[in-house]
C-alpha cells in the first residue's frame, strides 16, 4: 500500500521492522473486521432469536469448540515456530500438520456427536451439534494461515477473511429476511468455515503454489506430535477454562442464561483480540531476536508484555464504564442482565494479555512442555469455582471466575513452576511499572 511506503520512508525503518508493522496492521485489521462484523450480525441475530434460542446457539458453538481444541492438537504454535526457523521444507511442515489435523478432526467430529447423543436428553440439540461439528474438520486448512503468519505476510489471508466476512453477513441477513429458524443459522455459521477454507486455498495457490506439493512425512509427524502434545494438554486446559463456563451455565442454569453471558462474552472477545494478535504477530520476531541476542530478546519481550497488558487494561476500564449503554443500545433491553456481567468480564482482557504474552515467550524459549502445569491449575480453578458458585450466584459468578482462572493459569502458576518463575518476574514488573512503556511504544520495534 502506498501509504505504508510513505510512512516507512519518513520513519527510516528497516525492512524487518516494516514487515512486522505491516503484518501487525493486516492481522489487526482482519481481526477487527471479523469481530465487529460478527458483533453486528450477532446483535441482529440475538434480537431475532431471543435470549433462549440465542443461548442455545452459543451453547452448541461452545460445546463443539471443546472438541475442536483436541483436533488442533496444539500444532499451530509449533508450526509457526518451525516455519519461522526455516530448518525444514515448508511443504513438509504444512502437509504433515494438515493431514494430522484432518485425521484428528474426523475422529473428534464423531466423538462430539456421540457424547452429545449420550448426554443430551434433547435430540434437537444433538442435531445442531452434529451440523456445527463439521467445522472441526474444515479447520484443518488453518495451516495455510499459520504459514503466512510465519513468513510475516498476513495481508493475503486477511483479504480472504474479509471477503468471507462480507459473504457471511449477506447470508445471515438473507436468513433474517426469510424468517429462518435456528437450524439454518447453525448451518450458516458452519458455512462460514467452508468459505474461509476456500479463501485460504485460493490465496495459497495464487501466492505460493499448488497444494499437491504438500506431503506427509511420518518421521516429522512424530516430531510434531511430540512437540505439540504438551500444548495440546495446555490448550485443552485453556479452552476448558475459557469456554466451559457457557457449557456449565447451560447445564446448571438454563439456555437463556447462556444467552446473557454470551452477550458479555461477545464484547469481551473484541477487547481480547489486541493481546492475541500481538502475541501471534510478535512470536516469529521474538524467535529471530532470541537467536541473535538473549539480552535484546529479554528487553523486547518485557516491552511487549508491558504494552499489551496496560493497553488492554485501559480499554477494559472504558468498556466497563460504558457497559449499560453498550448493551442497551445494541442487543436491547431483553438482554439487560448482561450489563453487570460485562462490567466485570471486560477486565478479562487484561488477564488474557498477561497470560498470552507469557505464553508467546515460553513457546519462543521452547518451554511449552511445562505449560500444562500452569494451565491445569487454571482449569481446576475454573471448574471448581464455577461448580461451587454458579448455583448460588448465577452468571455473575462465571464472570468473576473467568478472570480468576486466567490469572491463576497465566500469572500465579508461573510462581509455582520453577522453569516459569522468570516469566512471573516479568509479569510482576509489568503490573508495577509496565505502564511507562505506553508512552514509549516505539521501543517495541527499535533496538535497545
CSV table of C-alpha atoms in Angstrom, one decimal, residues 4-378:
chain,number,residue,atom,x,y,z
A,4,UNK,CA,2.8,2.3,4.1
A,5,UNK,CA,5.7,3.2,1.8
A,6,UNK,CA,5.4,6.9,2.6
A,7,UNK,CA,5.3,6.3,6.4
A,8,UNK,CA,8.2,3.9,6.4
A,9,UNK,CA,10.4,6.3,4.4
A,10,UNK,CA,9.7,9.1,6.9
A,11,UNK,CA,10.4,6.8,9.9
A,12,UNK,CA,13.5,5.3,8.3
A,13,UNK,CA,12.6,1.8,9.4
A,14,UNK,CA,14.5,-1.4,8.4
A,15,UNK,CA,12.9,-4.0,6.2
A,16,UNK,CA,12.3,-6.3,9.2
A,17,UNK,CA,10.6,-3.6,11.2
A,18,UNK,CA,8.5,-2.6,8.2
A,19,UNK,CA,7.4,-6.3,7.7
A,20,UNK,CA,6.5,-6.6,11.4
A,21,UNK,CA,4.4,-3.4,11.4
A,22,UNK,CA,2.7,-4.2,8.1
A,23,UNK,CA,1.9,-7.7,9.3
A,24,UNK,CA,0.6,-6.3,12.6
A,25,UNK,CA,-1.6,-3.9,10.7
A,26,UNK,CA,-3.2,-6.6,8.5
A,27,UNK,CA,-3.6,-9.0,11.4
A,28,UNK,CA,-5.3,-6.4,13.4
A,29,UNK,CA,-7.5,-5.2,10.5
A,30,UNK,CA,-8.6,-8.7,9.8
A,31,UNK,CA,-9.5,-9.4,13.4
A,32,UNK,CA,-11.3,-6.0,13.8
A,33,UNK,CA,-13.4,-6.5,10.7
A,34,UNK,CA,-14.2,-10.1,11.7
A,35,UNK,CA,-15.1,-9.2,15.3
A,36,UNK,CA,-17.0,-6.0,14.5
A,37,UNK,CA,-19.0,-7.6,11.7
A,38,UNK,CA,-19.6,-10.7,13.9
A,39,UNK,CA,-20.7,-8.5,16.7
A,40,UNK,CA,-23.1,-6.5,14.4
A,41,UNK,CA,-24.6,-9.7,12.9
A,42,UNK,CA,-24.7,-11.2,16.4
A,43,UNK,CA,-26.7,-8.3,17.7
A,44,UNK,CA,-29.2,-8.6,14.8
A,45,UNK,CA,-29.4,-12.4,15.2
A,46,UNK,CA,-29.7,-12.2,19.0
A,47,UNK,CA,-32.6,-9.7,18.7
A,48,UNK,CA,-34.3,-12.0,16.2
A,49,UNK,CA,-33.8,-15.3,18.1
A,50,UNK,CA,-34.3,-14.1,21.7
A,51,UNK,CA,-32.3,-15.0,24.8
A,52,UNK,CA,-33.3,-18.7,24.9
A,53,UNK,CA,-32.6,-19.7,21.3
A,54,UNK,CA,-29.6,-17.4,21.1
A,55,UNK,CA,-28.3,-19.1,24.3
A,56,UNK,CA,-28.9,-22.5,22.7
A,57,UNK,CA,-26.9,-21.4,19.6
A,58,UNK,CA,-23.9,-20.3,21.8
A,59,UNK,CA,-24.2,-23.5,23.8
A,60,UNK,CA,-23.8,-25.6,20.7
A,61,UNK,CA,-20.8,-23.5,19.5
A,62,UNK,CA,-19.1,-23.7,22.8
A,63,UNK,CA,-19.7,-27.4,23.1
A,64,UNK,CA,-18.1,-28.1,19.7
A,65,UNK,CA,-15.3,-25.7,20.4
A,66,UNK,CA,-14.2,-28.0,23.2
A,67,UNK,CA,-13.7,-30.9,20.7
A,68,UNK,CA,-12.1,-28.6,18.2
A,69,UNK,CA,-9.2,-28.0,20.6
A,70,UNK,CA,-8.3,-31.7,20.6
A,71,UNK,CA,-8.4,-31.8,16.8
A,72,UNK,CA,-6.0,-28.8,16.6
A,73,UNK,CA,-3.6,-30.7,18.9
A,74,UNK,CA,-1.6,-27.6,19.7
A,75,UNK,CA,0.1,-27.7,16.2
A,76,UNK,CA,-0.4,-24.1,15.4
A,77,UNK,CA,2.2,-22.5,17.6
A,78,UNK,CA,4.8,-25.2,16.7
A,79,UNK,CA,4.0,-25.0,13.0
A,80,UNK,CA,4.6,-21.2,13.1
A,81,UNK,CA,7.8,-21.6,15.1
A,82,UNK,CA,9.2,-24.2,12.8
A,83,UNK,CA,8.3,-22.3,9.6
A,84,UNK,CA,9.9,-19.2,11.0
A,85,UNK,CA,13.1,-21.1,11.7
A,86,UNK,CA,13.2,-22.5,8.1
A,87,UNK,CA,15.1,-25.6,9.0
A,88,UNK,CA,12.6,-27.9,7.2
A,89,UNK,CA,10.9,-27.5,3.8
A,90,UNK,CA,7.6,-25.6,4.5
A,91,UNK,CA,5.7,-28.0,2.2
A,92,UNK,CA,6.6,-30.8,4.6
A,93,UNK,CA,5.6,-28.8,7.7
A,94,UNK,CA,2.3,-27.7,6.2
A,95,UNK,CA,1.5,-31.1,4.7
A,96,UNK,CA,2.2,-33.1,7.8
A,97,UNK,CA,0.3,-30.7,10.0
A,98,UNK,CA,-2.7,-30.7,7.6
A,99,UNK,CA,-3.1,-34.5,7.4
A,100,UNK,CA,-2.7,-34.9,11.1
A,101,UNK,CA,-5.4,-32.3,11.7
A,102,UNK,CA,-7.7,-33.8,9.1
A,103,UNK,CA,-7.4,-37.2,10.7
A,104,UNK,CA,-7.9,-35.9,14.2
A,105,UNK,CA,-10.8,-33.7,13.0
A,106,UNK,CA,-12.7,-36.6,11.7
A,107,UNK,CA,-12.2,-38.5,14.9
A,108,UNK,CA,-13.4,-35.7,17.1
A,109,UNK,CA,-16.5,-34.9,15.0
A,110,UNK,CA,-17.6,-38.5,15.7
A,111,UNK,CA,-16.8,-38.1,19.3
A,112,UNK,CA,-18.6,-34.8,19.7
A,113,UNK,CA,-21.8,-36.2,18.2
A,114,UNK,CA,-21.6,-39.4,20.2
A,115,UNK,CA,-21.1,-37.7,23.6
A,116,UNK,CA,-23.9,-35.2,22.8
A,117,UNK,CA,-26.2,-38.2,21.9
A,118,UNK,CA,-25.3,-39.8,25.3
A,119,UNK,CA,-25.5,-36.7,27.5
A,120,UNK,CA,-28.3,-34.6,25.9
A,121,UNK,CA,-31.9,-35.5,26.5
A,122,UNK,CA,-32.9,-33.1,23.8
A,123,UNK,CA,-32.4,-34.7,20.3
A,124,UNK,CA,-32.7,-31.3,18.6
A,125,UNK,CA,-29.6,-30.0,20.4
A,126,UNK,CA,-27.6,-33.1,19.3
A,127,UNK,CA,-28.7,-32.4,15.7
A,128,UNK,CA,-27.4,-28.8,15.9
A,129,UNK,CA,-24.1,-30.1,17.4
A,130,UNK,CA,-23.8,-32.7,14.5
A,131,UNK,CA,-24.2,-29.9,11.9
A,132,UNK,CA,-21.8,-27.4,13.5
A,133,UNK,CA,-19.2,-30.1,14.4
A,134,UNK,CA,-18.2,-30.1,10.7
A,135,UNK,CA,-16.1,-27.0,11.4
A,136,UNK,CA,-13.7,-29.3,13.3
A,137,UNK,CA,-12.7,-30.9,10.0
A,138,UNK,CA,-12.8,-27.7,8.0
A,139,UNK,CA,-10.4,-26.0,10.5
A,140,UNK,CA,-7.6,-28.2,9.1
A,141,UNK,CA,-6.9,-25.6,6.5
A,142,UNK,CA,-5.8,-23.1,9.1
A,143,UNK,CA,-2.3,-24.5,8.4
A,144,UNK,CA,-2.3,-22.1,5.4
A,145,UNK,CA,-2.9,-19.1,7.7
A,146,UNK,CA,-0.2,-20.3,10.0
A,147,UNK,CA,2.3,-20.3,7.1
A,148,UNK,CA,1.5,-16.7,6.1
A,149,UNK,CA,1.8,-15.7,9.8
A,150,UNK,CA,5.3,-17.4,10.0
A,151,UNK,CA,6.6,-15.6,6.9
A,152,UNK,CA,5.1,-12.3,8.2
A,153,UNK,CA,2.7,-11.8,5.3
A,154,UNK,CA,-0.8,-11.7,6.9
A,155,UNK,CA,-2.0,-9.3,4.2
A,156,UNK,CA,-3.1,-12.1,1.8
A,157,UNK,CA,-5.0,-14.3,4.2
A,158,UNK,CA,-6.7,-11.3,5.8
A,159,UNK,CA,-8.1,-10.2,2.5
A,160,UNK,CA,-9.6,-13.7,2.1
A,161,UNK,CA,-11.0,-13.4,5.6
A,162,UNK,CA,-12.6,-10.1,4.9
A,163,UNK,CA,-14.2,-11.5,1.7
A,164,UNK,CA,-15.5,-14.4,3.8
A,165,UNK,CA,-17.0,-11.9,6.3
A,166,UNK,CA,-18.8,-9.9,3.7
A,167,UNK,CA,-20.4,-13.1,2.2
A,168,UNK,CA,-21.2,-14.4,5.7
A,169,UNK,CA,-23.1,-11.1,6.5
A,170,UNK,CA,-25.1,-11.4,3.3
A,171,UNK,CA,-26.1,-15.0,4.0
A,172,UNK,CA,-27.2,-14.3,7.6
A,173,UNK,CA,-29.2,-11.2,6.6
A,174,UNK,CA,-30.9,-13.2,4.0
A,175,UNK,CA,-31.9,-15.8,6.6
A,176,UNK,CA,-33.3,-13.0,8.7
A,177,UNK,CA,-35.3,-11.7,5.7
A,178,UNK,CA,-36.7,-15.2,5.1
A,179,UNK,CA,-37.5,-15.6,8.9
A,180,UNK,CA,-35.4,-18.8,9.0
A,181,UNK,CA,-35.3,-20.9,12.2
A,182,UNK,CA,-32.3,-21.7,14.4
A,183,UNK,CA,-31.2,-24.7,12.4
A,184,UNK,CA,-30.5,-22.6,9.3
A,185,UNK,CA,-28.4,-20.2,11.4
A,186,UNK,CA,-26.3,-23.1,12.7
A,187,UNK,CA,-25.8,-24.2,9.1
A,188,UNK,CA,-24.8,-20.6,8.2
A,189,UNK,CA,-22.2,-20.4,10.9
A,190,UNK,CA,-20.8,-23.7,9.8
A,191,UNK,CA,-20.8,-22.5,6.2
A,192,UNK,CA,-18.5,-19.6,7.3
A,193,UNK,CA,-15.7,-22.1,7.7
A,194,UNK,CA,-16.3,-23.5,4.2
A,195,UNK,CA,-15.9,-20.0,2.8
A,196,UNK,CA,-12.8,-19.4,5.0
A,197,UNK,CA,-11.1,-22.7,3.9
A,198,UNK,CA,-11.9,-21.9,0.3
A,199,UNK,CA,-10.4,-18.5,0.6
A,200,UNK,CA,-7.2,-19.8,2.2
A,201,UNK,CA,-6.7,-22.4,-0.6
A,202,UNK,CA,-7.2,-19.7,-3.3
A,203,UNK,CA,-4.7,-17.4,-1.7
A,204,UNK,CA,-2.1,-20.2,-1.2
A,205,UNK,CA,-2.4,-21.4,-4.8
A,206,UNK,CA,-2.2,-17.8,-6.1
A,207,UNK,CA,0.8,-16.6,-4.0
A,208,UNK,CA,2.7,-19.8,-3.1
A,209,UNK,CA,1.9,-22.8,-5.2
A,210,UNK,CA,-0.1,-26.0,-5.5
A,211,UNK,CA,-1.5,-27.9,-2.6
A,212,UNK,CA,-0.2,-31.1,-4.4
A,213,UNK,CA,3.3,-30.1,-3.2
A,214,UNK,CA,2.3,-30.8,0.3
A,215,UNK,CA,3.5,-34.2,1.6
A,216,UNK,CA,3.2,-36.2,4.7
A,217,UNK,CA,6.4,-37.1,6.5
A,218,UNK,CA,5.9,-39.9,9.0
A,219,UNK,CA,9.1,-39.1,11.0
A,220,UNK,CA,8.2,-35.4,11.0
A,221,UNK,CA,4.7,-36.3,12.2
A,222,UNK,CA,6.2,-38.0,15.2
A,223,UNK,CA,8.3,-34.8,15.9
A,224,UNK,CA,5.2,-32.6,15.6
A,225,UNK,CA,3.2,-34.8,17.8
A,226,UNK,CA,5.9,-34.9,20.4
A,227,UNK,CA,6.4,-31.1,20.3
A,228,UNK,CA,2.7,-30.3,20.2
A,229,UNK,CA,1.4,-32.8,22.8
A,230,UNK,CA,2.3,-30.5,25.8
A,231,UNK,CA,0.5,-27.7,24.0
A,232,UNK,CA,-2.5,-30.0,23.4
A,233,UNK,CA,-2.8,-30.5,27.1
A,234,UNK,CA,-2.2,-26.9,27.7
A,235,UNK,CA,-4.8,-25.8,25.0
A,236,UNK,CA,-7.3,-28.3,26.4
A,237,UNK,CA,-6.9,-26.8,29.8
A,238,UNK,CA,-7.1,-23.2,28.4
A,239,UNK,CA,-10.3,-23.9,26.4
A,240,UNK,CA,-11.9,-25.6,29.4
A,241,UNK,CA,-11.4,-22.5,31.5
A,242,UNK,CA,-12.2,-20.2,28.5
A,243,UNK,CA,-15.3,-22.0,27.2
A,244,UNK,CA,-16.6,-24.5,29.8
A,245,UNK,CA,-18.4,-21.7,31.6
A,246,UNK,CA,-21.1,-21.5,28.8
A,247,UNK,CA,-21.5,-25.2,28.8
A,248,UNK,CA,-21.8,-25.4,32.6
A,249,UNK,CA,-24.2,-22.4,32.6
A,250,UNK,CA,-26.4,-24.2,30.0
A,251,UNK,CA,-26.4,-27.4,32.1
A,252,UNK,CA,-26.6,-26.0,35.6
A,253,UNK,CA,-28.9,-22.9,35.0
A,254,UNK,CA,-30.6,-22.6,31.6
A,255,UNK,CA,-30.1,-21.7,28.0
A,256,UNK,CA,-31.4,-18.1,28.5
A,257,UNK,CA,-28.6,-17.5,31.0
A,258,UNK,CA,-26.1,-18.7,28.3
A,259,UNK,CA,-27.6,-16.0,26.1
A,260,UNK,CA,-27.0,-13.3,28.6
A,261,UNK,CA,-23.5,-14.4,29.4
A,262,UNK,CA,-22.7,-14.7,25.6
A,263,UNK,CA,-23.6,-11.1,25.1
A,264,UNK,CA,-21.0,-10.0,27.6
A,265,UNK,CA,-18.6,-12.5,26.1
A,266,UNK,CA,-19.1,-11.0,22.6
A,267,UNK,CA,-17.9,-7.6,23.7
A,268,UNK,CA,-15.0,-9.2,25.7
A,269,UNK,CA,-13.8,-11.0,22.6
A,270,UNK,CA,-13.5,-7.6,20.9
A,271,UNK,CA,-11.3,-6.5,23.8
A,272,UNK,CA,-9.2,-9.7,23.8
A,273,UNK,CA,-8.3,-9.5,20.1
A,274,UNK,CA,-5.4,-7.0,20.7
A,275,UNK,CA,-3.3,-9.1,23.0
A,276,UNK,CA,-4.0,-12.2,21.0
A,277,UNK,CA,-3.0,-10.6,17.7
A,278,UNK,CA,0.1,-9.0,19.3
A,279,UNK,CA,1.2,-12.4,20.6
A,280,UNK,CA,0.7,-14.2,17.3
A,281,UNK,CA,2.5,-11.4,15.3
A,282,UNK,CA,5.4,-10.9,17.6
A,283,UNK,CA,6.3,-14.6,18.2
A,284,UNK,CA,8.2,-15.1,14.9
A,285,UNK,CA,10.1,-11.8,15.6
A,286,UNK,CA,11.0,-12.9,19.1
A,287,UNK,CA,12.3,-16.2,17.8
A,288,UNK,CA,14.7,-14.4,15.5
A,289,UNK,CA,15.8,-11.8,18.1
A,290,UNK,CA,16.5,-14.5,20.6
A,291,UNK,CA,18.7,-16.3,18.1
A,292,UNK,CA,20.7,-13.1,17.6
A,293,UNK,CA,20.9,-11.8,21.2
A,294,UNK,CA,19.4,-13.1,24.5
A,295,UNK,CA,19.7,-9.6,26.1
A,296,UNK,CA,17.9,-7.9,23.3
A,297,UNK,CA,15.2,-10.6,23.4
A,298,UNK,CA,14.7,-10.1,27.2
A,299,UNK,CA,14.3,-6.3,26.7
A,300,UNK,CA,11.9,-6.7,23.7
A,301,UNK,CA,9.8,-9.3,25.4
A,302,UNK,CA,9.4,-7.2,28.5
A,303,UNK,CA,8.4,-4.2,26.4
A,304,UNK,CA,5.9,-6.3,24.5
A,305,UNK,CA,4.3,-7.6,27.7
A,306,UNK,CA,4.1,-4.1,29.3
A,307,UNK,CA,2.4,-2.6,26.2
A,308,UNK,CA,0.0,-5.5,25.7
A,309,UNK,CA,-1.2,-5.6,29.4
A,310,UNK,CA,-1.6,-1.9,30.1
A,311,UNK,CA,-3.3,-1.1,26.8
A,312,UNK,CA,-5.8,-3.9,27.4
A,313,UNK,CA,-6.4,-2.7,31.0
A,314,UNK,CA,-7.3,0.8,29.8
A,315,UNK,CA,-9.6,-0.5,27.2
A,316,UNK,CA,-11.3,-2.8,29.7
A,317,UNK,CA,-11.9,0.1,32.1
A,318,UNK,CA,-13.5,2.2,29.4
A,319,UNK,CA,-15.9,-0.7,28.3
A,320,UNK,CA,-16.8,-1.4,31.9
A,321,UNK,CA,-17.9,2.2,32.5
A,322,UNK,CA,-20.0,2.2,29.3
A,323,UNK,CA,-21.4,-1.3,29.7
A,324,UNK,CA,-25.0,-0.2,30.3
A,325,UNK,CA,-25.2,1.9,27.2
A,326,UNK,CA,-23.3,-0.6,25.1
A,327,UNK,CA,-25.7,-3.5,25.9
A,328,UNK,CA,-28.9,-1.3,26.0
A,329,UNK,CA,-28.4,0.2,22.6
A,330,UNK,CA,-27.1,-2.9,20.8
A,331,UNK,CA,-28.7,-6.1,22.0
A,332,UNK,CA,-31.6,-4.3,23.6
A,333,UNK,CA,-33.5,-4.3,26.9
A,334,UNK,CA,-34.2,-8.0,26.7
A,335,UNK,CA,-30.5,-8.7,27.4
A,336,UNK,CA,-30.2,-6.2,30.3
A,337,UNK,CA,-28.9,-8.9,32.7
A,338,UNK,CA,-25.7,-8.9,30.6
A,339,UNK,CA,-24.8,-5.4,31.7
A,340,UNK,CA,-23.4,-6.3,35.2
A,341,UNK,CA,-21.6,-9.3,33.6
A,342,UNK,CA,-19.9,-7.1,31.1
A,343,UNK,CA,-18.8,-4.6,33.7
A,344,UNK,CA,-16.8,-7.3,35.4
A,345,UNK,CA,-15.9,-9.5,32.4
A,346,UNK,CA,-14.3,-6.7,30.5
A,347,UNK,CA,-11.3,-6.9,32.7
A,348,UNK,CA,-10.7,-10.4,31.4
A,349,UNK,CA,-8.9,-8.7,28.5
A,350,UNK,CA,-6.1,-7.6,30.8
A,351,UNK,CA,-5.7,-11.0,32.4
A,352,UNK,CA,-5.6,-12.6,28.9
A,353,UNK,CA,-2.9,-10.1,27.9
A,354,UNK,CA,-0.7,-11.0,30.8
A,355,UNK,CA,-1.1,-14.7,30.1
A,356,UNK,CA,-0.8,-14.7,26.3
A,357,UNK,CA,2.4,-12.6,26.3
A,358,UNK,CA,4.0,-15.0,28.7
A,359,UNK,CA,2.7,-17.8,26.5
A,360,UNK,CA,4.4,-16.4,23.5
A,361,UNK,CA,7.7,-16.2,25.5
A,362,UNK,CA,7.5,-19.8,26.6
A,363,UNK,CA,6.9,-21.0,23.1
A,364,UNK,CA,9.9,-18.9,21.8
A,365,UNK,CA,12.1,-20.4,24.6
A,366,UNK,CA,11.0,-23.9,23.8
A,367,UNK,CA,9.4,-24.4,27.3
A,368,UNK,CA,5.9,-25.4,26.2
A,369,UNK,CA,6.3,-28.9,27.6
A,370,UNK,CA,5.7,-27.5,31.1
A,371,UNK,CA,2.8,-25.3,30.1
A,372,UNK,CA,0.3,-28.0,31.1
A,373,UNK,CA,1.2,-27.3,34.8
A,374,UNK,CA,0.2,-23.7,34.7
A,375,UNK,CA,-3.0,-24.2,32.6
A,376,UNK,CA,-4.1,-27.2,34.5
A,377,UNK,CA,-4.1,-25.0,37.6
A,378,UNK,CA,-6.3,-22.5,35.8
